[in-house]
PDB file of C-alpha atoms in Angstrom:
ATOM      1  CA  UNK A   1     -20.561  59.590  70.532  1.00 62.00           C
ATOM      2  CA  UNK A   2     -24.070  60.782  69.590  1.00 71.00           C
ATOM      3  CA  UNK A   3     -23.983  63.905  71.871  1.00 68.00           C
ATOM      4  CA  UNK A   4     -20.934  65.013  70.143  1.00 63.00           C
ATOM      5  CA  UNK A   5     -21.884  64.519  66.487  1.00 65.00           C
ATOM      6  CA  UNK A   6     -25.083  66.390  67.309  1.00 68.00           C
ATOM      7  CA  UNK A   7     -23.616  68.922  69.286  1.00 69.00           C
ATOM      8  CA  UNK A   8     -19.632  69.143  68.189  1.00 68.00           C
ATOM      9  CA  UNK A   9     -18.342  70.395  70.956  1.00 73.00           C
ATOM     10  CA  UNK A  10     -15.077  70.560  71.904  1.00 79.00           C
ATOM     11  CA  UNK A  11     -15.417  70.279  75.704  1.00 83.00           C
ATOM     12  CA  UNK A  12     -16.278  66.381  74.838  1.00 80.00           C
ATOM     13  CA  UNK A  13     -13.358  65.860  73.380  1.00 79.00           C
ATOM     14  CA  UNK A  14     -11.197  67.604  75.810  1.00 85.00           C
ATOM     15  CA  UNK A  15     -12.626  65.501  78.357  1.00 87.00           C
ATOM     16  CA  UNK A  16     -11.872  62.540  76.706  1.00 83.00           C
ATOM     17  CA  UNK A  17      -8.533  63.076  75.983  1.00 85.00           C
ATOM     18  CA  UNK A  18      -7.928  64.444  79.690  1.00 89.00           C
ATOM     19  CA  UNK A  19      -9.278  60.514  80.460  1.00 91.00           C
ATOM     20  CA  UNK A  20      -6.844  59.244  77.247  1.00 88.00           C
ATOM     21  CA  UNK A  21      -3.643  60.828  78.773  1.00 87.00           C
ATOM     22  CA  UNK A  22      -4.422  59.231  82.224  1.00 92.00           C
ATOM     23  CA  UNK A  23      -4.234  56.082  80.719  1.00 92.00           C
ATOM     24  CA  UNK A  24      -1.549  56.926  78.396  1.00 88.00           C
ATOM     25  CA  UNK A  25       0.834  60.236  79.388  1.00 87.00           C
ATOM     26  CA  UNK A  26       3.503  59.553  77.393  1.00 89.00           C
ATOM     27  CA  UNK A  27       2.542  59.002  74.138  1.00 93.00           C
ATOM     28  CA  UNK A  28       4.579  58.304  71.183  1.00 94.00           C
ATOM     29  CA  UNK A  29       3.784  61.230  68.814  1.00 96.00           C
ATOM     30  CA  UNK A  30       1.779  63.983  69.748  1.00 95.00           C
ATOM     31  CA  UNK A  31       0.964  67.247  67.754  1.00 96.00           C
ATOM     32  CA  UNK A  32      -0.194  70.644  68.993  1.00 96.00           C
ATOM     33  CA  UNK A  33      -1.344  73.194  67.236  1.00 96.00           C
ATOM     34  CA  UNK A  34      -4.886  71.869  66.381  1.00 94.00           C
ATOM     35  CA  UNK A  35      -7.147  69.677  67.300  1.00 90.00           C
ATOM     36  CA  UNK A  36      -8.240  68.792  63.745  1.00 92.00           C
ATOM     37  CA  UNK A  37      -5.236  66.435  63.243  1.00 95.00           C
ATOM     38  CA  UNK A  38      -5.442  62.891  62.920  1.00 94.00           C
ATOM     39  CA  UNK A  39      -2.274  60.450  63.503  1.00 95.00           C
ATOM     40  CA  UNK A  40      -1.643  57.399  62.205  1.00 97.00           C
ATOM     41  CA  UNK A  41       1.827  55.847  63.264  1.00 96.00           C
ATOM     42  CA  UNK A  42       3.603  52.672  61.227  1.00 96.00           C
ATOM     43  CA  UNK A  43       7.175  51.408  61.045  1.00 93.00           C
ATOM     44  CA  UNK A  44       8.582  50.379  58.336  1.00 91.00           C
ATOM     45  CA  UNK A  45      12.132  48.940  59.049  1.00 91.00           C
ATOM     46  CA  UNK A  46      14.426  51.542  60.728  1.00 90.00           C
ATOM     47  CA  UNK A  47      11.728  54.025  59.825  1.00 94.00           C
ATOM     48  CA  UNK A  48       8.534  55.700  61.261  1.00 96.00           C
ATOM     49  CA  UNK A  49       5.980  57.244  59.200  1.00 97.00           C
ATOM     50  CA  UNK A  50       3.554  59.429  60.991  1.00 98.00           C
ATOM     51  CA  UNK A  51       0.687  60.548  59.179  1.00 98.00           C
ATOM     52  CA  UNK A  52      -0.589  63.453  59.819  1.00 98.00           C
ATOM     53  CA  UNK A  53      -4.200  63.941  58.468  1.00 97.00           C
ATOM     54  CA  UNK A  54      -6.480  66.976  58.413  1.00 95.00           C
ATOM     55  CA  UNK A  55     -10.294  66.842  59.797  1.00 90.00           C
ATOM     56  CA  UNK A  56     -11.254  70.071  59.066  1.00 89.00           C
ATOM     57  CA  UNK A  57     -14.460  70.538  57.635  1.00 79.00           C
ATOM     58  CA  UNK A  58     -18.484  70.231  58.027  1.00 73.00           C
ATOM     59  CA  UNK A  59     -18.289  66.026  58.320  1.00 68.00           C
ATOM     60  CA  UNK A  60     -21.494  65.398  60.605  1.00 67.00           C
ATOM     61  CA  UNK A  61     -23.444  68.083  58.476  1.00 70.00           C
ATOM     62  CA  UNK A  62     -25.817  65.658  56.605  1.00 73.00           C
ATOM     63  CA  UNK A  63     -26.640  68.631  54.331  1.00 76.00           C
ATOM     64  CA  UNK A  64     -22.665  68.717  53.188  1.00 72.00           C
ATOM     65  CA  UNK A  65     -22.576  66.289  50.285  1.00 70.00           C
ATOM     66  CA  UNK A  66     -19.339  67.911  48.990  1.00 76.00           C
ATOM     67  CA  UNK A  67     -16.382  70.302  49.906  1.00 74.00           C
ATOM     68  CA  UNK A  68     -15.048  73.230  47.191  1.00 78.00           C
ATOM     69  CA  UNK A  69     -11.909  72.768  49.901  1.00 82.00           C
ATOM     70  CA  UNK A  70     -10.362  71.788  53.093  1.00 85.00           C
ATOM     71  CA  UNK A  71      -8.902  74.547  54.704  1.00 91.00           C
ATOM     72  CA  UNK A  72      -5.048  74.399  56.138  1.00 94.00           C
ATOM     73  CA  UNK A  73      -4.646  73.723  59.950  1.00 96.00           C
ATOM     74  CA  UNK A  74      -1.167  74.828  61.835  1.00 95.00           C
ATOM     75  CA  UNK A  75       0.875  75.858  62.786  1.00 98.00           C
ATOM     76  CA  UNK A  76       1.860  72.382  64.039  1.00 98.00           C
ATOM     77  CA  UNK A  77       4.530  70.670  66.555  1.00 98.00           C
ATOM     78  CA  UNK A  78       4.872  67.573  66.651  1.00 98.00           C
ATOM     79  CA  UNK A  79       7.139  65.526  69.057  1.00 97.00           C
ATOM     80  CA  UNK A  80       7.943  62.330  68.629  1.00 97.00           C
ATOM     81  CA  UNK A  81       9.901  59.544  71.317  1.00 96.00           C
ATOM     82  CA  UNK A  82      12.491  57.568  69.355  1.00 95.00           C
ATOM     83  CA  UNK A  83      16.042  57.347  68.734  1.00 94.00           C
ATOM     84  CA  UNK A  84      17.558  60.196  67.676  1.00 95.00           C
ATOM     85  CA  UNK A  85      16.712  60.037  63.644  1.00 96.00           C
ATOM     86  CA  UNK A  86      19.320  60.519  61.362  1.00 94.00           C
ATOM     87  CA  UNK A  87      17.331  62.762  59.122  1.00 95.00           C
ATOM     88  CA  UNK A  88      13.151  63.493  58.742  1.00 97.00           C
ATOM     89  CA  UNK A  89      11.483  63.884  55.551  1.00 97.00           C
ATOM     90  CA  UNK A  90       8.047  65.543  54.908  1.00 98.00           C
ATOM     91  CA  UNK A  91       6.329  63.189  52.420  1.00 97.00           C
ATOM     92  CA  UNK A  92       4.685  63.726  49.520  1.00 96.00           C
ATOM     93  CA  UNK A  93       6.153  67.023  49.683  1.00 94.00           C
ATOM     94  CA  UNK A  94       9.649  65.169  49.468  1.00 96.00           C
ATOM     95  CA  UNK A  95      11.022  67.549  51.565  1.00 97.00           C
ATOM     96  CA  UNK A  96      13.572  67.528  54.525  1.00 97.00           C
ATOM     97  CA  UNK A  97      12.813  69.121  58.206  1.00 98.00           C
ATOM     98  CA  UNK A  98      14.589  70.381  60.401  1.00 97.00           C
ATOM     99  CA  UNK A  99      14.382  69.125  64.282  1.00 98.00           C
ATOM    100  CA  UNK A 100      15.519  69.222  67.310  1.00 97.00           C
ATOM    101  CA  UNK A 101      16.124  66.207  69.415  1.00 97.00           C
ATOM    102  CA  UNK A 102      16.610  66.630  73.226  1.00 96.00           C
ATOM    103  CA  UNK A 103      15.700  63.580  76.430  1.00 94.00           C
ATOM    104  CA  UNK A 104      14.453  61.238  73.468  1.00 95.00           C
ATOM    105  CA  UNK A 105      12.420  63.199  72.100  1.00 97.00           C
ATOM    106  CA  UNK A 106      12.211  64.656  68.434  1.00 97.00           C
ATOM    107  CA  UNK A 107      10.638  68.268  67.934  1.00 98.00           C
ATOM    108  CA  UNK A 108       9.433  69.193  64.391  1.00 98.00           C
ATOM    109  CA  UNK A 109       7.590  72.354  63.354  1.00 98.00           C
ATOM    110  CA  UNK A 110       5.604  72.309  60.484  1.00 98.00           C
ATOM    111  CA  UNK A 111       4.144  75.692  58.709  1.00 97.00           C
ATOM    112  CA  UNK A 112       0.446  74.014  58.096  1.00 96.00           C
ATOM    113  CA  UNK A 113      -1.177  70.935  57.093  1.00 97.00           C
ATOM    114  CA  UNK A 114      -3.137  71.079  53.678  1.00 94.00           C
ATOM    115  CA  UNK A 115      -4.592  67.013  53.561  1.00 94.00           C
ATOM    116  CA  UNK A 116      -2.497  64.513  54.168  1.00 97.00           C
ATOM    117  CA  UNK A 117       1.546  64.694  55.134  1.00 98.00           C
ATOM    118  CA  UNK A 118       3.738  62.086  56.233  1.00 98.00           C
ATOM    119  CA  UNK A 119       7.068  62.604  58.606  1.00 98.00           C
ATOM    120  CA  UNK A 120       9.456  59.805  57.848  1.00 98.00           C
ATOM    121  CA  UNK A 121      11.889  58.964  60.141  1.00 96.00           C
ATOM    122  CA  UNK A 122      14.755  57.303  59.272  1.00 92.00           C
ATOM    123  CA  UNK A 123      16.503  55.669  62.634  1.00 84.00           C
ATOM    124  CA  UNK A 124      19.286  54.018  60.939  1.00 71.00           C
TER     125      UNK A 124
END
């Protein structure tokens, strides 16, 4: 951990998820596009919400006490493994998406990420 938040490099963290996906190669959301995307994954009833959360920015810069902004990441995919949804929402945005669905798998392309989004995923 120290070596990377000294030296942020992405090799370390390509090596680690190379080690991740051993462990676990199918995983139940994954998004592409960039690797400054966090995901958080809940269910809430018949529904998943997959937050998608951006990491861009200076955060091991001790000398960064605050941002003027976060710049957008994306495009993004993003594939999840469920039962074919009956629809996907972008939240807060409040807006639907458009997906493909093929082998259990959902396929969603998003245009960017500004902060925070949420896919909702209604299963019913």
């Amino acid at each position: 951990g120290e070596n990377y938040q000294y030296n942020i490099s992405y090799l370390e963290r390509d090596f680690l998820n190379g080690l991740v996906r051993k462990l676990f190669a199918r995983p139940m959301v994954s998004v592409s596009g960039s690797h400054l995307v966090h995901l958080a994954v809940n269910r809430l009833g018949t529904k998943y919400v997959i937050h998608l959360i951006n990491t861009a920015g200076q955060h091991a810069n001790k000398n960064f006490y605050s941002y003027d902004e976060i710049p957008a990441v994306g495009p993004l995919t993003v594939r999840i493994r469920m039962n074919k949804p009956t629809r996907l929402m972008l939240q807060p945005e409040n807006k639907p998406l458009s997906f493909s669905y093929e082998k259990g798998e959902v396929m969603v392309k998003l245009s960017g990420l500004r902060i925070h989004s949420m896919i909702v995923a209604d299963e019913k």
